Short mmCIF file of C-alpha atoms in Angstrom, two decimals:
data_model
loop_
_atom_site.label_atom_id
_atom_site.label_comp_id
_atom_site.label_asym_id
_atom_site.label_seq_id
_atom_site.Cartn_x
_atom_site.Cartn_y
_atom_site.Cartn_z
CA UNK A 30 183.37 -42.01 198.29
CA UNK A 31 181.58 -42.84 195.07
CA UNK A 32 183.67 -42.39 191.80
CA UNK A 33 182.15 -39.68 189.59
CA UNK A 34 181.03 -41.34 186.22
CA UNK A 35 182.39 -39.28 183.23
CA UNK A 36 180.82 -39.87 179.83
CA UNK A 37 182.25 -37.14 177.53
CA UNK A 38 184.62 -38.24 174.74
CA UNK A 39 187.58 -37.02 176.68
CA UNK A 40 187.07 -39.88 179.53
CA UNK A 41 185.28 -42.53 177.12
CA UNK A 42 187.60 -42.19 173.80
CA UNK A 43 184.19 -42.55 171.64
CA UNK A 44 184.48 -40.11 168.59
CA UNK A 45 180.61 -40.31 168.27
CA UNK A 46 180.35 -37.90 171.43
CA UNK A 47 182.78 -34.99 170.35
CA UNK A 48 181.87 -32.67 167.88
CA UNK A 49 185.11 -30.52 168.12
CA UNK A 50 183.90 -27.26 169.32
CA UNK A 51 186.92 -26.55 171.71
CA UNK A 52 184.51 -25.47 174.53
CA UNK A 53 186.60 -28.27 177.01
CA UNK A 54 190.01 -26.62 175.79
CA UNK A 55 189.26 -23.22 176.78
CA UNK A 56 187.39 -24.00 179.99
CA UNK A 57 190.54 -25.81 181.24
CA UNK A 58 192.04 -23.37 183.76
CA UNK A 59 195.38 -25.62 183.73
CA UNK A 60 195.69 -25.69 179.75
CA UNK A 61 195.81 -29.27 180.33
CA UNK A 62 193.59 -29.82 176.99
CA UNK A 63 195.02 -29.82 173.31
CA UNK A 64 193.10 -30.01 170.02
CA UNK A 65 195.07 -32.23 167.35
CA UNK A 66 193.98 -33.19 163.83
CA UNK A 67 193.19 -36.90 163.54
CA UNK A 68 193.94 -39.39 161.00
CA UNK A 69 190.76 -38.30 159.01
CA UNK A 70 191.22 -34.45 159.22
CA UNK A 71 188.72 -33.86 162.07
CA UNK A 72 190.16 -31.98 165.40
CA UNK A 73 189.48 -33.80 168.88
CA UNK A 74 190.86 -32.93 172.16
CA UNK A 75 193.75 -34.55 174.22
CA UNK A 76 194.62 -34.29 177.93
CA UNK A 77 197.82 -33.64 179.45
CA UNK A 78 197.66 -36.00 182.55
CA UNK A 79 200.61 -34.11 183.72
CA UNK A 80 198.84 -30.83 183.98
CA UNK A 81 194.99 -31.96 184.27
CA UNK A 82 194.10 -31.54 188.17
CA UNK A 83 191.29 -34.10 187.67
CA UNK A 84 188.31 -31.03 188.31
CA UNK A 85 185.98 -32.84 185.85
CA UNK A 86 184.75 -29.49 184.42
CA UNK A 87 185.54 -30.34 180.79
CA UNK A 88 183.23 -33.36 181.38
CA UNK A 89 180.46 -31.11 183.08
CA UNK A 90 180.01 -28.24 180.42
CA UNK A 91 180.49 -30.57 177.26
CA UNK A 92 177.71 -29.97 175.29
CA UNK A 93 177.71 -33.99 173.65
CA UNK A 94 178.08 -35.57 177.05
CA UNK A 95 175.31 -38.02 176.86
CA UNK A 96 174.46 -37.57 180.72
CA UNK A 97 173.00 -34.00 179.60
CA UNK A 98 169.46 -35.22 178.64
CA UNK A 99 167.84 -31.80 178.27
CA UNK A 100 168.93 -29.01 176.16
CA UNK A 101 168.46 -25.33 177.04
CA UNK A 102 165.05 -24.65 178.45
CA UNK A 103 163.46 -21.42 176.51
CA UNK A 104 160.38 -19.12 177.84
CA UNK A 105 159.34 -18.42 174.32
CA UNK A 106 157.28 -20.18 171.74
CA UNK A 107 158.91 -20.86 168.18
CA UNK A 108 157.75 -19.26 165.09
CA UNK A 109 158.72 -20.32 161.57
CA UNK A 110 158.92 -18.37 158.48
CA UNK A 111 159.72 -18.88 155.17
CA UNK A 112 161.67 -15.97 153.06
CA UNK A 113 162.61 -15.30 149.52
CA UNK A 114 164.79 -11.98 148.30
CA UNK A 115 163.12 -8.91 147.32
CA UNK A 116 164.30 -7.42 143.70
CA UNK A 117 166.70 -5.06 145.59
CA UNK A 118 167.73 -8.30 147.56
CA UNK A 119 168.69 -10.60 144.66
CA UNK A 120 172.54 -9.19 144.16
CA UNK A 121 173.23 -10.50 147.98
CA UNK A 122 171.05 -13.78 147.09
CA UNK A 123 173.26 -14.31 144.12
CA UNK A 124 176.54 -14.15 146.28
CA UNK A 125 174.81 -16.08 149.16
CA UNK A 126 173.86 -19.90 149.68
CA UNK A 127 170.38 -19.27 149.84
CA UNK A 128 168.95 -15.69 150.45
CA UNK A 129 171.69 -14.15 152.72
CA UNK A 130 169.58 -13.18 155.79
CA UNK A 131 172.36 -14.16 158.06
CA UNK A 132 174.39 -11.45 156.05
CA UNK A 133 171.70 -9.09 156.74
CA UNK A 134 171.85 -9.86 160.19
CA UNK A 135 175.35 -9.39 160.46
CA UNK A 136 175.23 -5.83 158.66
CA UNK A 137 172.69 -4.61 160.88
CA UNK A 138 174.98 -5.56 163.85
CA UNK A 139 178.07 -3.83 162.45
CA UNK A 140 176.10 -0.82 161.75
CA UNK A 141 175.13 -0.81 165.71
CA UNK A 142 178.90 -0.65 166.35
CA UNK A 143 178.83 -4.62 167.11
CA UNK A 144 181.05 -7.12 166.14
CA UNK A 145 180.65 -10.30 164.03
CA UNK A 146 182.06 -13.87 164.15
CA UNK A 147 181.53 -16.18 160.99
CA UNK A 148 183.25 -18.82 158.80
CA UNK A 149 185.49 -18.33 155.86
CA UNK A 150 187.26 -20.37 153.55
CA UNK A 151 190.78 -20.09 154.37
CA UNK A 152 193.12 -20.90 151.22
CA UNK A 153 196.35 -20.45 153.26
CA UNK A 154 195.45 -23.51 155.35
CA UNK A 155 193.24 -25.23 153.20
CA UNK A 156 190.34 -25.39 155.54
CA UNK A 157 187.31 -23.57 157.11
CA UNK A 158 188.02 -21.28 160.01
CA UNK A 159 185.84 -18.83 162.40
CA UNK A 160 186.74 -15.39 162.06
CA UNK A 161 186.00 -11.96 163.37
CA UNK A 162 184.82 -8.88 161.63
CA UNK A 163 184.11 -5.11 162.53
CA UNK A 164 183.41 -3.69 159.13
CA UNK A 165 180.66 -4.49 156.27
CA UNK A 166 183.42 -4.61 153.77
CA UNK A 167 184.73 -7.74 155.47
CA UNK A 168 181.20 -9.74 155.30
CA UNK A 169 182.03 -11.04 151.85
CA UNK A 170 184.82 -13.00 153.56
CA UNK A 171 182.15 -15.23 155.44
CA UNK A 172 178.98 -15.43 152.56
CA UNK A 173 178.30 -18.90 150.95
CA UNK A 174 178.36 -22.51 152.33
CA UNK A 175 180.99 -24.31 154.04
CA UNK A 176 180.57 -28.03 154.21
CA UNK A 177 183.74 -28.84 155.73
CA UNK A 178 183.93 -28.25 159.19
CA UNK A 179 185.23 -24.97 160.31
CA UNK A 180 187.91 -24.46 163.50
CA UNK A 181 186.18 -22.09 166.00
CA UNK A 182 189.97 -21.24 166.80
CA UNK A 183 190.26 -18.63 169.80
CA UNK A 184 187.02 -17.42 168.89
CA UNK A 185 185.54 -18.39 172.33
CA UNK A 186 187.82 -16.39 174.19
CA UNK A 187 187.47 -13.53 171.82
CA UNK A 188 183.68 -13.42 172.32
CA UNK A 189 183.85 -13.72 176.03
CA UNK A 190 186.30 -10.72 176.11
CA UNK A 191 183.89 -8.60 173.84
CA UNK A 192 181.02 -9.51 175.84
CA UNK A 193 182.54 -8.33 179.02
CA UNK A 194 183.58 -5.06 177.26
CA UNK A 195 179.85 -4.58 176.59
CA UNK A 196 180.16 -4.86 172.75
CA UNK A 197 177.15 -6.28 171.08
CA UNK A 198 178.39 -9.54 169.27
CA UNK A 199 176.85 -11.51 166.91
CA UNK A 200 178.08 -15.61 166.27
CA UNK A 201 177.10 -17.92 163.60
CA UNK A 202 177.89 -21.53 163.39
CA UNK A 203 176.49 -25.18 163.57
CA UNK A 204 174.26 -26.11 166.38
CA UNK A 205 177.01 -27.86 168.23
CA UNK A 206 179.28 -24.90 167.97
CA UNK A 207 176.71 -22.58 169.17
CA UNK A 208 176.13 -25.17 171.87
CA UNK A 209 179.93 -25.35 172.86
CA UNK A 210 180.15 -21.76 172.97
CA UNK A 211 177.19 -21.10 175.29
CA UNK A 212 178.63 -24.02 177.50
CA UNK A 213 181.99 -22.23 177.87
CA UNK A 214 180.50 -18.97 178.80
CA UNK A 215 178.18 -20.69 181.38
CA UNK A 216 176.00 -17.78 181.67
CA UNK A 217 173.32 -15.77 179.05
CA UNK A 218 174.50 -12.36 178.05
CA UNK A 219 172.10 -10.03 176.58
CA UNK A 220 174.69 -8.47 174.00
CA UNK A 221 174.91 -11.93 172.46
CA UNK A 222 172.99 -12.90 169.38
CA UNK A 223 173.70 -16.25 167.95
CA UNK A 224 172.49 -17.94 164.62
CA UNK A 225 172.61 -21.87 164.14
CA UNK A 226 172.60 -23.19 160.68
CA UNK A 227 170.35 -25.95 160.00
CA UNK A 228 173.12 -28.46 159.43
CA UNK A 229 173.21 -31.73 157.88
CA UNK A 230 176.78 -32.41 159.25
CA UNK A 231 180.18 -31.61 158.30
CA UNK A 232 183.06 -33.38 156.41
CA UNK A 233 186.74 -33.19 156.96
CA UNK A 234 189.17 -30.59 155.66
CA UNK A 235 191.40 -33.46 154.63
CA UNK A 236 188.95 -34.40 152.09
CA UNK A 237 188.83 -30.89 151.11
CA UNK A 238 192.43 -30.61 150.86
CA UNK A 239 192.52 -33.50 148.43
CA UNK A 240 189.62 -32.63 146.32
CA UNK A 241 191.60 -28.99 145.96
CA UNK A 242 194.63 -30.87 144.42
CA UNK A 243 192.36 -32.99 142.49
CA UNK A 244 190.91 -30.28 140.48
CA UNK A 245 194.07 -28.27 140.36
CA UNK A 246 195.92 -31.23 138.54
CA UNK A 247 193.02 -31.71 136.35
CA UNK A 248 192.90 -28.20 135.09
CA UNK A 249 196.95 -27.82 135.41
CA UNK A 250 196.37 -24.68 137.44
CA UNK A 251 196.45 -23.30 140.88
CA UNK A 252 193.07 -22.82 142.55
CA UNK A 253 193.34 -19.51 144.24
CA UNK A 254 189.46 -19.62 145.29
CA UNK A 255 186.74 -22.22 146.09
CA UNK A 256 183.29 -22.00 146.63
CA UNK A 257 180.70 -24.83 147.30
CA UNK A 258 177.62 -23.18 146.22
CA UNK A 259 176.96 -20.61 143.35
CA UNK A 260 174.32 -19.48 140.93
CA UNK A 261 175.96 -18.01 138.08
CA UNK A 262 174.70 -20.58 135.56
CA UNK A 263 172.81 -23.17 137.32
CA UNK A 264 169.64 -22.06 139.24
CA UNK A 265 169.09 -22.52 143.17
CA UNK A 266 167.09 -25.34 142.90
CA UNK A 267 169.47 -27.70 140.85
CA UNK A 268 171.89 -27.63 143.95
CA UNK A 269 174.21 -24.86 142.25
CA UNK A 270 177.84 -25.08 141.28
CA UNK A 271 181.01 -26.03 142.65
CA UNK A 272 183.15 -22.54 141.94
CA UNK A 273 187.09 -22.54 141.37
CA UNK A 274 188.92 -19.25 140.40
CA UNK A 275 191.83 -20.51 138.65
CA UNK A 276 195.28 -18.98 138.27
CA UNK A 277 196.77 -19.67 135.24
CA UNK A 278 200.47 -20.43 135.36
CA UNK A 279 201.57 -18.65 132.16
CA UNK A 280 199.56 -15.48 131.82
CA UNK A 281 199.07 -14.58 135.42
CA UNK A 282 195.30 -13.76 135.14
CA UNK A 283 192.49 -15.56 136.52
CA UNK A 284 189.41 -17.27 135.24
CA UNK A 285 186.26 -18.80 136.77
CA UNK A 286 185.47 -22.61 136.19
CA UNK A 287 181.89 -23.55 137.13
CA UNK A 288 181.42 -27.43 137.85
CA UNK A 289 177.89 -28.89 138.70
CA UNK A 290 177.71 -29.84 142.36
CA UNK A 291 177.16 -33.37 141.81
CA UNK A 292 180.46 -33.84 139.92
CA UNK A 293 182.53 -32.98 142.97
CA UNK A 294 183.51 -36.28 145.01
CA UNK A 295 183.36 -34.25 148.22
CA UNK A 296 179.93 -32.60 147.48
CA UNK A 297 178.70 -35.91 146.11
CA UNK A 298 179.73 -37.89 149.06
CA UNK A 299 177.86 -34.97 151.29
CA UNK A 300 174.71 -34.49 149.52
CA UNK A 301 174.03 -36.50 146.57
CA UNK A 302 175.02 -39.99 147.87
CA UNK A 303 172.48 -42.76 147.05
CA UNK A 304 169.91 -43.76 149.73
CA UNK A 305 170.44 -40.18 151.23
CA UNK A 306 173.50 -41.70 153.41
CA UNK A 307 176.20 -39.15 153.79
CA UNK A 308 179.43 -40.96 153.26
CA UNK A 309 182.03 -38.50 154.78
CA UNK A 310 180.68 -36.66 157.84
CA UNK A 311 182.08 -36.49 161.44
CA UNK A 312 181.33 -39.41 163.54
CA UNK A 313 179.40 -37.29 165.79
CA UNK A 314 177.05 -36.06 162.96
CA UNK A 315 175.79 -39.44 162.70
CA UNK A 316 175.02 -39.27 166.46
CA UNK A 317 173.70 -35.45 166.59
CA UNK A 318 171.75 -34.32 169.39
CA UNK A 319 170.89 -31.15 167.89
CA UNK A 320 169.21 -32.72 164.80
CA UNK A 321 165.63 -31.49 165.92
CA UNK A 322 163.40 -28.51 166.47
CA UNK A 323 165.19 -27.54 169.88
CA UNK A 324 167.58 -25.17 168.63
CA UNK A 325 170.39 -23.71 170.41
CA UNK A 326 170.79 -20.33 168.34
CA UNK A 327 168.36 -17.31 168.93
CA UNK A 328 167.70 -17.81 165.20
CA UNK A 329 167.94 -20.83 162.83
CA UNK A 330 169.00 -20.53 159.30
CA UNK A 331 168.71 -23.13 156.51
CA UNK A 332 167.23 -23.93 153.14
CA UNK A 333 163.05 -24.50 152.84
CA UNK A 334 163.31 -28.01 151.89
CA UNK A 335 160.33 -29.77 151.29
CA UNK A 336 158.42 -26.14 151.31
CA UNK A 337 156.22 -27.32 147.90
CA UNK A 338 154.70 -30.16 149.86
CA UNK A 339 152.57 -27.43 151.79
CA UNK A 340 153.28 -23.89 150.16
CA UNK A 341 153.26 -22.72 146.72
CA UNK A 342 156.55 -22.12 145.82
CA UNK A 343 156.88 -19.48 143.04
CA UNK A 344 159.22 -18.90 140.30
CA UNK A 345 161.17 -16.17 142.47
CA UNK A 346 161.65 -18.99 145.34
CA UNK A 347 163.11 -21.64 142.90
CA UNK A 348 165.46 -19.14 141.17
CA UNK A 349 166.78 -17.48 143.96
CA UNK A 350 166.46 -19.36 147.10
CA UNK A 351 163.80 -20.19 149.82
CA UNK A 352 165.22 -19.72 153.35
CA UNK A 353 163.90 -21.26 156.33
CA UNK A 354 163.98 -18.91 159.46
CA UNK A 355 163.29 -20.36 162.94
CA UNK A 356 162.73 -17.59 165.50
CA UNK A 357 164.07 -19.37 168.52
CA UNK A 358 163.88 -16.36 171.29
CA UNK A 359 162.92 -12.98 172.10
CA UNK A 360 166.40 -11.80 170.87
CA UNK A 361 165.76 -13.33 167.73
CA UNK A 362 162.07 -12.27 167.28
CA UNK A 363 163.48 -8.58 167.87
CA UNK A 364 166.09 -8.89 165.19
CA UNK A 365 163.92 -10.35 162.65
CA UNK A 366 161.30 -7.34 163.27
CA UNK A 367 164.35 -4.99 162.63
CA UNK A 368 165.13 -6.67 159.05
CA UNK A 369 161.80 -8.22 157.77
CA UNK A 370 160.94 -5.35 155.85
CA UNK A 371 164.13 -6.46 153.55
CA UNK A 372 162.59 -9.72 152.57
CA UNK A 373 159.21 -11.48 151.08
CA UNK A 374 158.44 -14.04 153.87
CA UNK A 375 155.29 -15.97 154.98
CA UNK A 376 154.89 -17.45 158.55
CA UNK A 377 154.15 -21.15 158.42
CA UNK A 378 153.50 -24.06 161.45
CA UNK A 379 156.27 -25.67 163.27
CA UNK A 380 155.36 -29.08 161.87
CA UNK A 381 155.61 -27.92 158.34
CA UNK A 382 158.88 -26.73 158.70
CA UNK A 383 160.17 -30.07 160.25
CA UNK A 384 159.89 -31.34 156.52
CA UNK A 385 163.42 -30.25 156.21
CA UNK A 386 165.44 -33.68 156.77
CA UNK A 387 168.12 -31.96 159.17
CA UNK A 388 165.33 -31.05 161.65
CA UNK A 389 164.09 -34.89 161.92
CA UNK A 390 165.49 -36.52 164.85
CA UNK A 391 166.03 -39.89 163.24
CA UNK A 392 168.75 -42.06 163.68
CA UNK A 393 171.45 -42.40 161.10
CA UNK A 394 173.76 -45.21 160.51
CA UNK A 395 177.46 -44.91 159.91
CA UNK A 396 177.54 -46.17 156.09
CA UNK A 397 180.22 -48.74 155.44
CA UNK A 398 181.59 -46.44 152.66
CA UNK A 399 182.57 -43.94 155.16
CA UNK A 400 185.29 -46.26 156.67
CA UNK A 401 186.58 -46.93 153.15
CA UNK A 402 186.76 -43.53 152.16
CA UNK A 403 188.60 -42.23 155.30
CA UNK A 404 190.87 -45.42 155.56
CA UNK A 405 192.04 -44.71 151.99
CA UNK A 406 191.91 -40.97 151.79
CA UNK A 407 195.59 -39.84 151.28
CA UNK A 408 196.71 -43.57 150.68
CA UNK A 409 195.15 -44.06 147.45
CA UNK A 410 195.85 -41.07 144.64
CA UNK A 411 192.15 -39.36 145.14
CA UNK A 412 191.05 -39.96 141.50
CA UNK A 413 191.44 -43.84 142.27
CA UNK A 414 189.45 -43.75 145.58
CA UNK A 415 186.67 -41.41 143.89
CA UNK A 416 186.10 -44.38 140.99
CA UNK A 417 186.50 -47.08 143.65
CA UNK A 418 184.44 -45.79 146.60
CA UNK A 419 182.20 -43.06 145.53
CA UNK A 420 181.34 -42.97 141.58
CA UNK A 421 182.42 -44.94 138.69
CA UNK A 422 184.66 -43.86 135.70
CA UNK A 423 181.41 -43.46 133.52
CA UNK A 424 179.35 -41.29 136.00
CA UNK A 425 180.19 -38.13 134.51
CA UNK A 426 178.91 -38.98 131.23
CA UNK A 427 175.71 -40.17 132.68
CA UNK A 428 175.41 -37.02 134.53
CA UNK A 429 176.28 -34.91 131.56
CA UNK A 430 172.94 -36.16 129.91
CA UNK A 431 170.86 -35.70 133.00
CA UNK A 432 171.95 -32.23 133.82
CA UNK A 433 171.11 -31.40 129.97
CA UNK A 434 167.66 -32.60 130.04
CA UNK A 435 167.37 -30.77 133.41
CA UNK A 436 168.49 -27.54 132.26
CA UNK A 437 166.48 -27.69 128.89
CA UNK A 438 163.28 -28.37 130.98
CA UNK A 439 164.06 -25.77 133.59
CA UNK A 440 164.79 -23.01 131.41
CA UNK A 441 162.09 -23.73 128.80
CA UNK A 442 159.63 -23.40 132.45
CA UNK A 443 161.39 -20.27 133.00
CA UNK A 444 160.74 -18.59 129.58
CA UNK A 445 157.05 -19.90 129.98
CA UNK A 446 156.61 -18.06 133.40
CA UNK A 447 158.32 -15.11 132.31
CA UNK A 448 155.84 -14.71 129.54
CA UNK A 449 153.31 -15.43 131.86
CA UNK A 450 154.25 -12.50 134.20
CA UNK A 451 154.59 -10.01 131.14
CA UNK A 452 150.86 -10.85 130.14
#
């Protein structure tokens, strides 16, 4: 008999072929697969050969398996929208990475008696974790961006049970996580709605833990809350802030520290690195098969980068955010029609949406700095690692000047715009 060629990570050991979605772990009826954190802080599956019955199901359903040349075929013509908040939605937009459209969907699903799965930053494990919620009060746990990879935990199993119990389910995640969920379920459910995020890649929670310690030592306080994006001081267009909630040791009260995003070593390596090469992504992110317009979710949501190339980007869009909303299925169109009155929006052609870099199917080389950073992460003191491989000690002085110039220019334009509107 001809031997079956198995091409997923579990059988090749090629880390570029694993996104860590956990589909293989839960599809295994023999419980032979266990997820473990590697030296870089990313989760990978490992097979217990004593339990494995060699059925090959884990290989066949793996969404990263290179043998899967085609993605899911959908009998639906995609539509693309740009969306920005109405006045009554500004409060939600200020708490969200962009305009909070995914939160609007989640709130609607909960009002219909459904359940919602999304990601929260978990301070106890110093990482990101998918959770299940049933009330609107819990939505705040899921708001804002998390650039470290989230652990889907047992949510695939929980989603299947909810779907079999005829509950309406809304699941958000990166495209590879949505692909993993659908691969695990192995069938479509009318009561499942999914949103994939326009993803640039994910970085390691090990680096995140080192970063928390770095800032905690700098401010001589415990960081009790962390947010990657914020619009409290800097406008959306400048990239926001890294927010720290500091619990002071002496008096016990909390104070908020705002740090420009480009000052965060983790954020800088992820989004601001020179030549647009991300230094700290999971290896599979450089080999992503979902980095295109063939989306896995019913809806795709992200920042509408490059919109000004084709569209008139006004003051409100720059201040509070402009979202890219891709409708990829009839279920997606149905929910968009239910909620579109809550936002300002315009429809645009798909090729004009593809100016967003994370939607361009282009090969990304793994930068040499990535290996240097992860080889020394946890070996060198984080501050020393940052100055050696990410940015120099005088980076902050240079950045202070550029940020100051930008803010003067930006807020001068803001005042002029406001005066023009009043006239």
